[in-house]
Amino acid sequence: MRVGDELSMVIRSSTAARAMVFALGSDRRVVQLVPSRLLPRLDLPADKDVPLPDPKTGPSFTITAPPVDGLQHEMIKVVAFKGEVLPSPPLPGDKLGDMTPEAFDRWLGDTPDEVREEALVIYRVAR
């Protein structure tokens, strides 16, 4: 991907779930995309494609320059939760912000394995 490109994806779950979405940048920061002030909730119906962002109403995700020159790897991580109990997100959903990978890993480690599924997409961005 190149700086300024719009990032979009389609998420599909085999069972109904609610999802949280995170961007893991080459600057070693984790940005919580969903839930956030711009996207407070992401419901995944069973066996249906869900575009993110919604092309009609959602905000856009624009690729920004990595902190150093060259080709860098970045990631999008989707964490889907089954059932009625949704854990608290690592950051309050009404805020925009970021956290360290270590803080994110601690939060993820505290969520029960049996109620969550994870997917990771890696992309490269050049400065």
JSON list of C-alpha atoms in Angstrom, two decimals:
[
{"chain": "A", "resi": 1, "resn": "MET", "atom": "CA", "xyz": [0.00, 0.00, 0.00]},
{"chain": "A", "resi": 2, "resn": "ARG", "atom": "CA", "xyz": [1.06, 3.57, -0.45]},
{"chain": "A", "resi": 3, "resn": "VAL", "atom": "CA", "xyz": [0.71, 6.62, 1.75]},
{"chain": "A", "resi": 4, "resn": "GLY", "atom": "CA", "xyz": [-2.69, 8.18, 1.13]},
{"chain": "A", "resi": 5, "resn": "ASP", "atom": "CA", "xyz": [-4.35, 4.92, -0.01]},
{"chain": "A", "resi": 6, "resn": "GLU", "atom": "CA", "xyz": [-7.74, 4.15, 1.51]},
{"chain": "A", "resi": 7, "resn": "LEU", "atom": "CA", "xyz": [-7.85, 0.92, 3.50]},
{"chain": "A", "resi": 8, "resn": "SER", "atom": "CA", "xyz": [-10.99, -1.18, 3.32]},
{"chain": "A", "resi": 9, "resn": "MET", "atom": "CA", "xyz": [-11.82, -4.77, 4.17]},
{"chain": "A", "resi": 10, "resn": "VAL", "atom": "CA", "xyz": [-14.64, -7.26, 4.31]},
{"chain": "A", "resi": 11, "resn": "ILE", "atom": "CA", "xyz": [-15.17, -9.24, 7.50]},
{"chain": "A", "resi": 12, "resn": "ARG", "atom": "CA", "xyz": [-17.12, -12.49, 7.60]},
{"chain": "A", "resi": 13, "resn": "SER", "atom": "CA", "xyz": [-17.93, -14.66, 10.59]},
{"chain": "A", "resi": 14, "resn": "SER", "atom": "CA", "xyz": [-19.39, -18.17, 10.58]},
{"chain": "A", "resi": 15, "resn": "THR", "atom": "CA", "xyz": [-21.42, -17.33, 13.70]},
{"chain": "A", "resi": 16, "resn": "ALA", "atom": "CA", "xyz": [-23.05, -14.13, 14.92]},
{"chain": "A", "resi": 17, "resn": "ALA", "atom": "CA", "xyz": [-20.50, -12.06, 16.84]},
{"chain": "A", "resi": 18, "resn": "ARG", "atom": "CA", "xyz": [-19.43, -8.57, 17.82]},
{"chain": "A", "resi": 19, "resn": "ALA", "atom": "CA", "xyz": [-16.03, -7.42, 16.74]},
{"chain": "A", "resi": 20, "resn": "MET", "atom": "CA", "xyz": [-13.30, -5.07, 17.83]},
{"chain": "A", "resi": 21, "resn": "VAL", "atom": "CA", "xyz": [-10.78, -3.91, 15.24]},
{"chain": "A", "resi": 22, "resn": "PHE", "atom": "CA", "xyz": [-7.22, -2.71, 15.81]},
{"chain": "A", "resi": 23, "resn": "ALA", "atom": "CA", "xyz": [-4.46, -1.30, 13.59]},
{"chain": "A", "resi": 24, "resn": "LEU", "atom": "CA", "xyz": [-0.92, -2.25, 14.58]},
{"chain": "A", "resi": 25, "resn": "GLY", "atom": "CA", "xyz": [1.40, 0.35, 13.07]},
{"chain": "A", "resi": 26, "resn": "SER", "atom": "CA", "xyz": [5.05, 0.23, 12.14]},
{"chain": "A", "resi": 27, "resn": "ASP", "atom": "CA", "xyz": [5.58, 2.85, 14.88]},
{"chain": "A", "resi": 28, "resn": "ARG", "atom": "CA", "xyz": [4.81, 0.11, 17.47]},
{"chain": "A", "resi": 29, "resn": "ARG", "atom": "CA", "xyz": [1.46, 1.67, 18.43]},
{"chain": "A", "resi": 30, "resn": "VAL", "atom": "CA", "xyz": [-1.89, -0.11, 18.44]},
{"chain": "A", "resi": 31, "resn": "VAL", "atom": "CA", "xyz": [-4.85, 2.05, 17.40]},
{"chain": "A", "resi": 32, "resn": "GLN", "atom": "CA", "xyz": [-8.34, 0.91, 18.40]},
{"chain": "A", "resi": 33, "resn": "LEU", "atom": "CA", "xyz": [-10.57, 1.44, 15.34]},
{"chain": "A", "resi": 34, "resn": "VAL", "atom": "CA", "xyz": [-13.72, -0.25, 16.68]},
{"chain": "A", "resi": 35, "resn": "PRO", "atom": "CA", "xyz": [-15.15, 0.62, 19.12]},
{"chain": "A", "resi": 36, "resn": "SER", "atom": "CA", "xyz": [-14.33, 4.29, 18.82]},
{"chain": "A", "resi": 37, "resn": "ARG", "atom": "CA", "xyz": [-16.10, 7.60, 18.63]},
{"chain": "A", "resi": 38, "resn": "LEU", "atom": "CA", "xyz": [-16.26, 7.18, 14.83]},
{"chain": "A", "resi": 39, "resn": "LEU", "atom": "CA", "xyz": [-17.30, 3.50, 14.84]},
{"chain": "A", "resi": 40, "resn": "PRO", "atom": "CA", "xyz": [-18.92, 2.63, 18.18]},
{"chain": "A", "resi": 41, "resn": "ARG", "atom": "CA", "xyz": [-20.04, -0.92, 17.31]},
{"chain": "A", "resi": 42, "resn": "LEU", "atom": "CA", "xyz": [-19.46, -3.66, 14.75]},
{"chain": "A", "resi": 43, "resn": "ASP", "atom": "CA", "xyz": [-21.98, -6.53, 14.66]},
{"chain": "A", "resi": 44, "resn": "LEU", "atom": "CA", "xyz": [-21.17, -9.53, 12.48]},
{"chain": "A", "resi": 45, "resn": "PRO", "atom": "CA", "xyz": [-24.20, -11.56, 11.39]},
{"chain": "A", "resi": 46, "resn": "ALA", "atom": "CA", "xyz": [-23.53, -15.23, 10.63]},
{"chain": "A", "resi": 47, "resn": "ASP", "atom": "CA", "xyz": [-22.22, -15.97, 7.13]},
{"chain": "A", "resi": 48, "resn": "LYS", "atom": "CA", "xyz": [-22.59, -12.44, 5.73]},
{"chain": "A", "resi": 49, "resn": "ASP", "atom": "CA", "xyz": [-19.94, -10.08, 4.43]},
{"chain": "A", "resi": 50, "resn": "VAL", "atom": "CA", "xyz": [-19.60, -6.86, 6.45]},
{"chain": "A", "resi": 51, "resn": "PRO", "atom": "CA", "xyz": [-17.60, -4.08, 4.77]},
{"chain": "A", "resi": 52, "resn": "LEU", "atom": "CA", "xyz": [-15.35, -1.95, 6.95]},
{"chain": "A", "resi": 53, "resn": "PRO", "atom": "CA", "xyz": [-15.64, 0.92, 6.72]},
{"chain": "A", "resi": 54, "resn": "ASP", "atom": "CA", "xyz": [-19.23, 0.98, 5.51]},
{"chain": "A", "resi": 55, "resn": "PRO", "atom": "CA", "xyz": [-18.98, 2.56, 2.03]},
{"chain": "A", "resi": 56, "resn": "LYS", "atom": "CA", "xyz": [-22.15, 4.62, 2.63]},
{"chain": "A", "resi": 57, "resn": "THR", "atom": "CA", "xyz": [-21.75, 5.86, 6.19]},
{"chain": "A", "resi": 58, "resn": "GLY", "atom": "CA", "xyz": [-18.39, 4.88, 7.62]},
{"chain": "A", "resi": 59, "resn": "PRO", "atom": "CA", "xyz": [-15.30, 7.01, 8.07]},
{"chain": "A", "resi": 60, "resn": "SER", "atom": "CA", "xyz": [-12.37, 6.31, 5.79]},
{"chain": "A", "resi": 61, "resn": "PHE", "atom": "CA", "xyz": [-9.12, 4.73, 6.90]},
{"chain": "A", "resi": 62, "resn": "THR", "atom": "CA", "xyz": [-6.20, 6.45, 5.19]},
{"chain": "A", "resi": 63, "resn": "ILE", "atom": "CA", "xyz": [-2.70, 4.96, 5.14]},
{"chain": "A", "resi": 64, "resn": "THR", "atom": "CA", "xyz": [-0.21, 7.37, 6.71]},
{"chain": "A", "resi": 65, "resn": "ALA", "atom": "CA", "xyz": [3.56, 7.51, 6.33]},
{"chain": "A", "resi": 66, "resn": "PRO", "atom": "CA", "xyz": [5.59, 5.14, 8.48]},
{"chain": "A", "resi": 67, "resn": "PRO", "atom": "CA", "xyz": [8.03, 6.78, 10.91]},
{"chain": "A", "resi": 68, "resn": "VAL", "atom": "CA", "xyz": [11.12, 5.71, 8.93]},
{"chain": "A", "resi": 69, "resn": "ASP", "atom": "CA", "xyz": [12.01, 5.46, 5.26]},
{"chain": "A", "resi": 70, "resn": "GLY", "atom": "CA", "xyz": [11.63, 2.17, 3.46]},
{"chain": "A", "resi": 71, "resn": "LEU", "atom": "CA", "xyz": [9.13, -0.66, 3.33]},
{"chain": "A", "resi": 72, "resn": "GLN", "atom": "CA", "xyz": [7.34, -1.32, 6.64]},
{"chain": "A", "resi": 73, "resn": "HIS", "atom": "CA", "xyz": [4.85, -3.97, 7.77]},
{"chain": "A", "resi": 74, "resn": "GLU", "atom": "CA", "xyz": [1.59, -2.99, 9.45]},
{"chain": "A", "resi": 75, "resn": "MET", "atom": "CA", "xyz": [-1.39, -5.09, 10.50]},
{"chain": "A", "resi": 76, "resn": "ILE", "atom": "CA", "xyz": [-5.12, -5.05, 11.06]},
{"chain": "A", "resi": 77, "resn": "LYS", "atom": "CA", "xyz": [-6.37, -7.38, 13.79]},
{"chain": "A", "resi": 78, "resn": "VAL", "atom": "CA", "xyz": [-10.04, -8.29, 14.14]},
{"chain": "A", "resi": 79, "resn": "VAL", "atom": "CA", "xyz": [-11.12, -9.85, 17.43]},
{"chain": "A", "resi": 80, "resn": "ALA", "atom": "CA", "xyz": [-14.65, -11.28, 17.30]},
{"chain": "A", "resi": 81, "resn": "PHE", "atom": "CA", "xyz": [-16.55, -12.26, 20.44]},
{"chain": "A", "resi": 82, "resn": "LYS", "atom": "CA", "xyz": [-19.29, -14.89, 20.56]},
{"chain": "A", "resi": 83, "resn": "GLY", "atom": "CA", "xyz": [-22.19, -14.79, 22.96]},
{"chain": "A", "resi": 84, "resn": "GLU", "atom": "CA", "xyz": [-23.77, -12.04, 24.97]},
{"chain": "A", "resi": 85, "resn": "VAL", "atom": "CA", "xyz": [-20.79, -10.98, 27.06]},
{"chain": "A", "resi": 86, "resn": "LEU", "atom": "CA", "xyz": [-18.47, -8.51, 25.39]},
{"chain": "A", "resi": 87, "resn": "PRO", "atom": "CA", "xyz": [-15.36, -7.61, 27.37]},
{"chain": "A", "resi": 88, "resn": "SER", "atom": "CA", "xyz": [-14.50, -3.98, 27.91]},
{"chain": "A", "resi": 89, "resn": "PRO", "atom": "CA", "xyz": [-12.27, -2.70, 25.11]},
{"chain": "A", "resi": 90, "resn": "PRO", "atom": "CA", "xyz": [-8.71, -1.75, 26.02]},
{"chain": "A", "resi": 91, "resn": "LEU", "atom": "CA", "xyz": [-9.57, 1.93, 25.44]},
{"chain": "A", "resi": 92, "resn": "PRO", "atom": "CA", "xyz": [-12.89, 3.63, 26.24]},
{"chain": "A", "resi": 93, "resn": "GLY", "atom": "CA", "xyz": [-15.05, 3.43, 23.09]},
{"chain": "A", "resi": 94, "resn": "ASP", "atom": "CA", "xyz": [-15.84, 7.14, 23.03]},
{"chain": "A", "resi": 95, "resn": "LYS", "atom": "CA", "xyz": [-12.19, 8.11, 22.68]},
{"chain": "A", "resi": 96, "resn": "LEU", "atom": "CA", "xyz": [-9.64, 7.96, 19.90]},
{"chain": "A", "resi": 97, "resn": "GLY", "atom": "CA", "xyz": [-6.22, 6.84, 20.99]},
{"chain": "A", "resi": 98, "resn": "ASP", "atom": "CA", "xyz": [-3.52, 4.27, 20.91]},
{"chain": "A", "resi": 99, "resn": "MET", "atom": "CA", "xyz": [-1.66, 1.91, 23.21]},
{"chain": "A", "resi": 100, "resn": "THR", "atom": "CA", "xyz": [1.55, -0.05, 23.27]},
{"chain": "A", "resi": 101, "resn": "PRO", "atom": "CA", "xyz": [1.64, -3.59, 21.84]},
{"chain": "A", "resi": 102, "resn": "GLU", "atom": "CA", "xyz": [2.39, -4.85, 25.35]},
{"chain": "A", "resi": 103, "resn": "ALA", "atom": "CA", "xyz": [-0.75, -3.22, 26.78]},
{"chain": "A", "resi": 104, "resn": "PHE", "atom": "CA", "xyz": [-2.79, -4.66, 23.90]},
{"chain": "A", "resi": 105, "resn": "ASP", "atom": "CA", "xyz": [-1.33, -8.14, 24.46]},
{"chain": "A", "resi": 106, "resn": "ARG", "atom": "CA", "xyz": [-2.16, -7.95, 28.19]},
{"chain": "A", "resi": 107, "resn": "TRP", "atom": "CA", "xyz": [-5.76, -6.99, 27.40]},
{"chain": "A", "resi": 108, "resn": "LEU", "atom": "CA", "xyz": [-6.08, -9.77, 24.82]},
{"chain": "A", "resi": 109, "resn": "GLY", "atom": "CA", "xyz": [-4.55, -12.30, 27.21]},
{"chain": "A", "resi": 110, "resn": "ASP", "atom": "CA", "xyz": [-7.17, -11.37, 29.82]},
{"chain": "A", "resi": 111, "resn": "THR", "atom": "CA", "xyz": [-10.07, -12.20, 27.47]},
{"chain": "A", "resi": 112, "resn": "PRO", "atom": "CA", "xyz": [-11.19, -15.85, 27.54]},
{"chain": "A", "resi": 113, "resn": "ASP", "atom": "CA", "xyz": [-9.99, -17.93, 24.56]},
{"chain": "A", "resi": 114, "resn": "GLU", "atom": "CA", "xyz": [-13.29, -19.81, 24.37]},
{"chain": "A", "resi": 115, "resn": "VAL", "atom": "CA", "xyz": [-15.35, -16.71, 23.50]},
{"chain": "A", "resi": 116, "resn": "ARG", "atom": "CA", "xyz": [-13.06, -15.04, 20.98]},
{"chain": "A", "resi": 117, "resn": "GLU", "atom": "CA", "xyz": [-11.69, -15.59, 17.50]},
{"chain": "A", "resi": 118, "resn": "GLU", "atom": "CA", "xyz": [-8.94, -13.54, 15.91]},
{"chain": "A", "resi": 119, "resn": "ALA", "atom": "CA", "xyz": [-7.91, -12.73, 12.36]},
{"chain": "A", "resi": 120, "resn": "LEU", "atom": "CA", "xyz": [-4.85, -10.81, 11.24]},
{"chain": "A", "resi": 121, "resn": "VAL", "atom": "CA", "xyz": [-4.07, -9.16, 7.91]},
{"chain": "A", "resi": 122, "resn": "ILE", "atom": "CA", "xyz": [-0.56, -7.91, 7.23]},
{"chain": "A", "resi": 123, "resn": "TYR", "atom": "CA", "xyz": [0.15, -5.25, 4.63]},
{"chain": "A", "resi": 124, "resn": "ARG", "atom": "CA", "xyz": [3.24, -3.32, 3.61]},
{"chain": "A", "resi": 125, "resn": "VAL", "atom": "CA", "xyz": [3.48, 0.44, 3.29]},
{"chain": "A", "resi": 126, "resn": "ALA", "atom": "CA", "xyz": [6.37, 2.41, 1.81]},
{"chain": "A", "resi": 127, "resn": "ARG", "atom": "CA", "xyz": [7.58, 5.87, 2.69]}
]
